[in-house]
PDB file of C-alpha atoms in Angstrom:
ATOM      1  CA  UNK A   1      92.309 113.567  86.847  1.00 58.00           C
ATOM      2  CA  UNK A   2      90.503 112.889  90.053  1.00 69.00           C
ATOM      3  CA  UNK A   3      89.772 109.090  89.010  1.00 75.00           C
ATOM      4  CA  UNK A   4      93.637 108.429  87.946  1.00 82.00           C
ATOM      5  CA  UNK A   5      94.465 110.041  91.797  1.00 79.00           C
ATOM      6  CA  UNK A   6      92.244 107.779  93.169  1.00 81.00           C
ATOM      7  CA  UNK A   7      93.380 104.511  91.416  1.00 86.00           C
ATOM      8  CA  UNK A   8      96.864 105.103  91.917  1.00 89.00           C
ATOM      9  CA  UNK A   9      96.638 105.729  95.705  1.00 88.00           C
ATOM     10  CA  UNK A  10      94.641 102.213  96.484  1.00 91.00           C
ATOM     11  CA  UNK A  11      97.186 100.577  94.029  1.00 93.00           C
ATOM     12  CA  UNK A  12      99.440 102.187  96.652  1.00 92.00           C
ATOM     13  CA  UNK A  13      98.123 100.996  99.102  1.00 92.00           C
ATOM     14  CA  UNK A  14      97.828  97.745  98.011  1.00 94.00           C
ATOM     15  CA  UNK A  15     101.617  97.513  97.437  1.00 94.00           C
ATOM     16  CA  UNK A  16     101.968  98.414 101.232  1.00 92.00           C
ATOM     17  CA  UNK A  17      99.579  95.693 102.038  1.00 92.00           C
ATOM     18  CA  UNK A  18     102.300  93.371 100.393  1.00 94.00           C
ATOM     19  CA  UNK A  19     105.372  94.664 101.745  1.00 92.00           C
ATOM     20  CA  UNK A  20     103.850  94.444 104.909  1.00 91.00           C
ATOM     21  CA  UNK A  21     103.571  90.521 104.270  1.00 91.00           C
ATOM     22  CA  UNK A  22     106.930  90.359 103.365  1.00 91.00           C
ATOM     23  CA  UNK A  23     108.332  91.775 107.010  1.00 89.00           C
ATOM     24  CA  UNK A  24     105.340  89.563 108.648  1.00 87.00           C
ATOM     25  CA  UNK A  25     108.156  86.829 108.533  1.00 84.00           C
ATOM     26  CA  UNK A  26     111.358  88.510 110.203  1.00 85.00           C
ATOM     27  CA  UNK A  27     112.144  89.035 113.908  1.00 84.00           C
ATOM     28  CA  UNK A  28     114.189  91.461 116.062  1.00 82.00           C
ATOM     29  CA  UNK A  29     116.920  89.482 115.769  1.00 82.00           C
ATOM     30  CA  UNK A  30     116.982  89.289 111.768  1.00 83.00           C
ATOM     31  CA  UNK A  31     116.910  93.206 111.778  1.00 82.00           C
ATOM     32  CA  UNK A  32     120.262  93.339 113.858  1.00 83.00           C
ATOM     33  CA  UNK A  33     122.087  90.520 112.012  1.00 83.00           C
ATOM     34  CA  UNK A  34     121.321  91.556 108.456  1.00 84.00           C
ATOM     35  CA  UNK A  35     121.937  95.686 107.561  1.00 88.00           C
ATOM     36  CA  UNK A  36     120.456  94.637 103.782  1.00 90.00           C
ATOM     37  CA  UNK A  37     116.898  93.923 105.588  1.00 88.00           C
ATOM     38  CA  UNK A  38     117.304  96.728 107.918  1.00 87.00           C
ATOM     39  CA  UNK A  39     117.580  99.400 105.126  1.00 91.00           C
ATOM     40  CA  UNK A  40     114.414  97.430 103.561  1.00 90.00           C
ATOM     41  CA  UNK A  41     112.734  97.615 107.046  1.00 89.00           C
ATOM     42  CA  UNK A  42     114.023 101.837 106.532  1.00 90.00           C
ATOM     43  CA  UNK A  43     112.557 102.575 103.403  1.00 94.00           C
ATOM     44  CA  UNK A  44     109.046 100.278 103.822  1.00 93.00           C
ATOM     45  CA  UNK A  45     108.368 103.013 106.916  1.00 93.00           C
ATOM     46  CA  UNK A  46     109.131 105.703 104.446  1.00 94.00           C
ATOM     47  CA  UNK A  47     106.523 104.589 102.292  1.00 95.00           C
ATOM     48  CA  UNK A  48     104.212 103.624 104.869  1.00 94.00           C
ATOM     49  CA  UNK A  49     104.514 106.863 106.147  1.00 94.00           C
ATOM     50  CA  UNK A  50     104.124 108.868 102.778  1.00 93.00           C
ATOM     51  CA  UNK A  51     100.840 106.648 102.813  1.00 92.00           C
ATOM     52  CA  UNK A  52      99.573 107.694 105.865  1.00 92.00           C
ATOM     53  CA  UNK A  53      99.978 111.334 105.502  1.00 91.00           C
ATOM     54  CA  UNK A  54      98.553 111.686 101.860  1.00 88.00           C
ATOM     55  CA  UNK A  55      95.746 109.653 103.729  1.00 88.00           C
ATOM     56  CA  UNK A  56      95.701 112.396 106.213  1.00 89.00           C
ATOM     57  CA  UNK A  57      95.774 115.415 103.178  1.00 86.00           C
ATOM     58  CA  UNK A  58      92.455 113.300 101.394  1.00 81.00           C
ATOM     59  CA  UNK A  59      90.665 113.213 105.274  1.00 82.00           C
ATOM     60  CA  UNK A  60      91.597 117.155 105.642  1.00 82.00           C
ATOM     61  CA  UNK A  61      90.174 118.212 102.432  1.00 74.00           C
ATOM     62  CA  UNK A  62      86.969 116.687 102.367  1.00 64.00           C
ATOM     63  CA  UNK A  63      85.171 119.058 100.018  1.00 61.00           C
ATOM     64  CA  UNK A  64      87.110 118.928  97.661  1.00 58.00           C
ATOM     65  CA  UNK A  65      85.091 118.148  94.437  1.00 58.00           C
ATOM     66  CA  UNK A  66      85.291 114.387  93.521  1.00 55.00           C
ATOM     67  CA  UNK A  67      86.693 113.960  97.226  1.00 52.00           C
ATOM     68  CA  UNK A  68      83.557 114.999  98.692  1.00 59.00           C
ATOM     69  CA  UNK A  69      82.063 112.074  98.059  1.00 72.00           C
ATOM     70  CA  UNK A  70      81.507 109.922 101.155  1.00 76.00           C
ATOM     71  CA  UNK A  71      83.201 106.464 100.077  1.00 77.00           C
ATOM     72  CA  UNK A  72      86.047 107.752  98.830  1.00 80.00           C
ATOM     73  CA  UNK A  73      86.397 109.646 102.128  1.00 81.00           C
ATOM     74  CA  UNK A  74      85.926 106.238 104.749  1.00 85.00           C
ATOM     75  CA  UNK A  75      88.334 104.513 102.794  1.00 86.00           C
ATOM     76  CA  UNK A  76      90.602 107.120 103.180  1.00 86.00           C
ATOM     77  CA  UNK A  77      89.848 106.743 106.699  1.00 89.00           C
ATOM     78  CA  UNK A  78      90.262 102.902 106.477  1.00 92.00           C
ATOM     79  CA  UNK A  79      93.450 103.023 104.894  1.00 91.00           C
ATOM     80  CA  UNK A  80      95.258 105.330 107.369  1.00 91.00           C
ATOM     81  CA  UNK A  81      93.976 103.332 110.428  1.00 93.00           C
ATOM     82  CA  UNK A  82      95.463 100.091 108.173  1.00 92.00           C
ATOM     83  CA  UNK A  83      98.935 102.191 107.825  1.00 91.00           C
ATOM     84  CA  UNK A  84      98.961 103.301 111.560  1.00 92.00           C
ATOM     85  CA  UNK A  85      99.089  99.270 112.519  1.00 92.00           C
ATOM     86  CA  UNK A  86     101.395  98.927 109.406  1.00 89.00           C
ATOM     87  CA  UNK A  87     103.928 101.738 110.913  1.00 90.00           C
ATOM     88  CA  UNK A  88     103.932 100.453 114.090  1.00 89.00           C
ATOM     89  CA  UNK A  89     104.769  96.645 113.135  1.00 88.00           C
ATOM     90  CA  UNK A  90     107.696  97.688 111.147  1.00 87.00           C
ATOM     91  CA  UNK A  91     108.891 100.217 114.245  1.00 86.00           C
ATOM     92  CA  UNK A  92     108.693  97.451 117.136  1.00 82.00           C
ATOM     93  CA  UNK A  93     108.886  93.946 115.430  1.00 77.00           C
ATOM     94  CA  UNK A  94     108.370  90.545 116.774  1.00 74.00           C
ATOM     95  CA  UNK A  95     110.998  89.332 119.545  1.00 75.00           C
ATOM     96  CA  UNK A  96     110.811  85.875 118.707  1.00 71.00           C
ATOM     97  CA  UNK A  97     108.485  82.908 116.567  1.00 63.00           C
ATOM     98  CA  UNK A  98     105.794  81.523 118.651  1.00 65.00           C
ATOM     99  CA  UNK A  99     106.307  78.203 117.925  1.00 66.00           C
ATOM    100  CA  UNK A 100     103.542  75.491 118.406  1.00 66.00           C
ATOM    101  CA  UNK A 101     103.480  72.244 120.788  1.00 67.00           C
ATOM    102  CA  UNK A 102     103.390  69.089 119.454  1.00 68.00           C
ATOM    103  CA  UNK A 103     100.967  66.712 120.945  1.00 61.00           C
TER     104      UNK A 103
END
């Protein structure tokens, strides 16, 4: 039961890692012109935040049979640290495209 937990929360958080990439391309601006993508933007910090607090119940309990063991318990770590940076991209995006100079 333990090892079925465990697999389903990094294929989790693996998910996240791609719905992060797909917000990596909007701006501010897309947000305000498009209510579609906003309600995306809504529901990707709803998961990202479900993430980060079962992240935060795995940390708490740390001797917890199969959770006692130490790997399990820095990637826990790892992943909520990863979810913290994901939160707070989705809650203040970009203003605008940095765009590079031509030579």
């Amino acid at each position: 039961m333990a090892v079925e937990i465990w697999i389903s929360y990094y294929f989790f958080a693996i998910v996240g890692c791609f719905i992060r990439r797909y917000f990596s391309e909007y701006i501010a601006m897309d947000y305000n012109n498009d209510k579609t993508l906003n309600r995306k933007r809504r529901l990707a910090l709803s998961y990202f935040y479900f993430i980060s607090l079962y992240s935060l119940l795995i940390i708490s309990q740390p001797g917890e049979g199969f959770f006692s063991n130490i790997i399990f318990f820095w990637s826990a770590v790892f992943i909520f640290i990863l979810y913290v940076f994901f939160i707070s991209f989705l809650e203040t995006p970009r203003r605008y495209i940095k765009r590079k100079k031509w030579k």
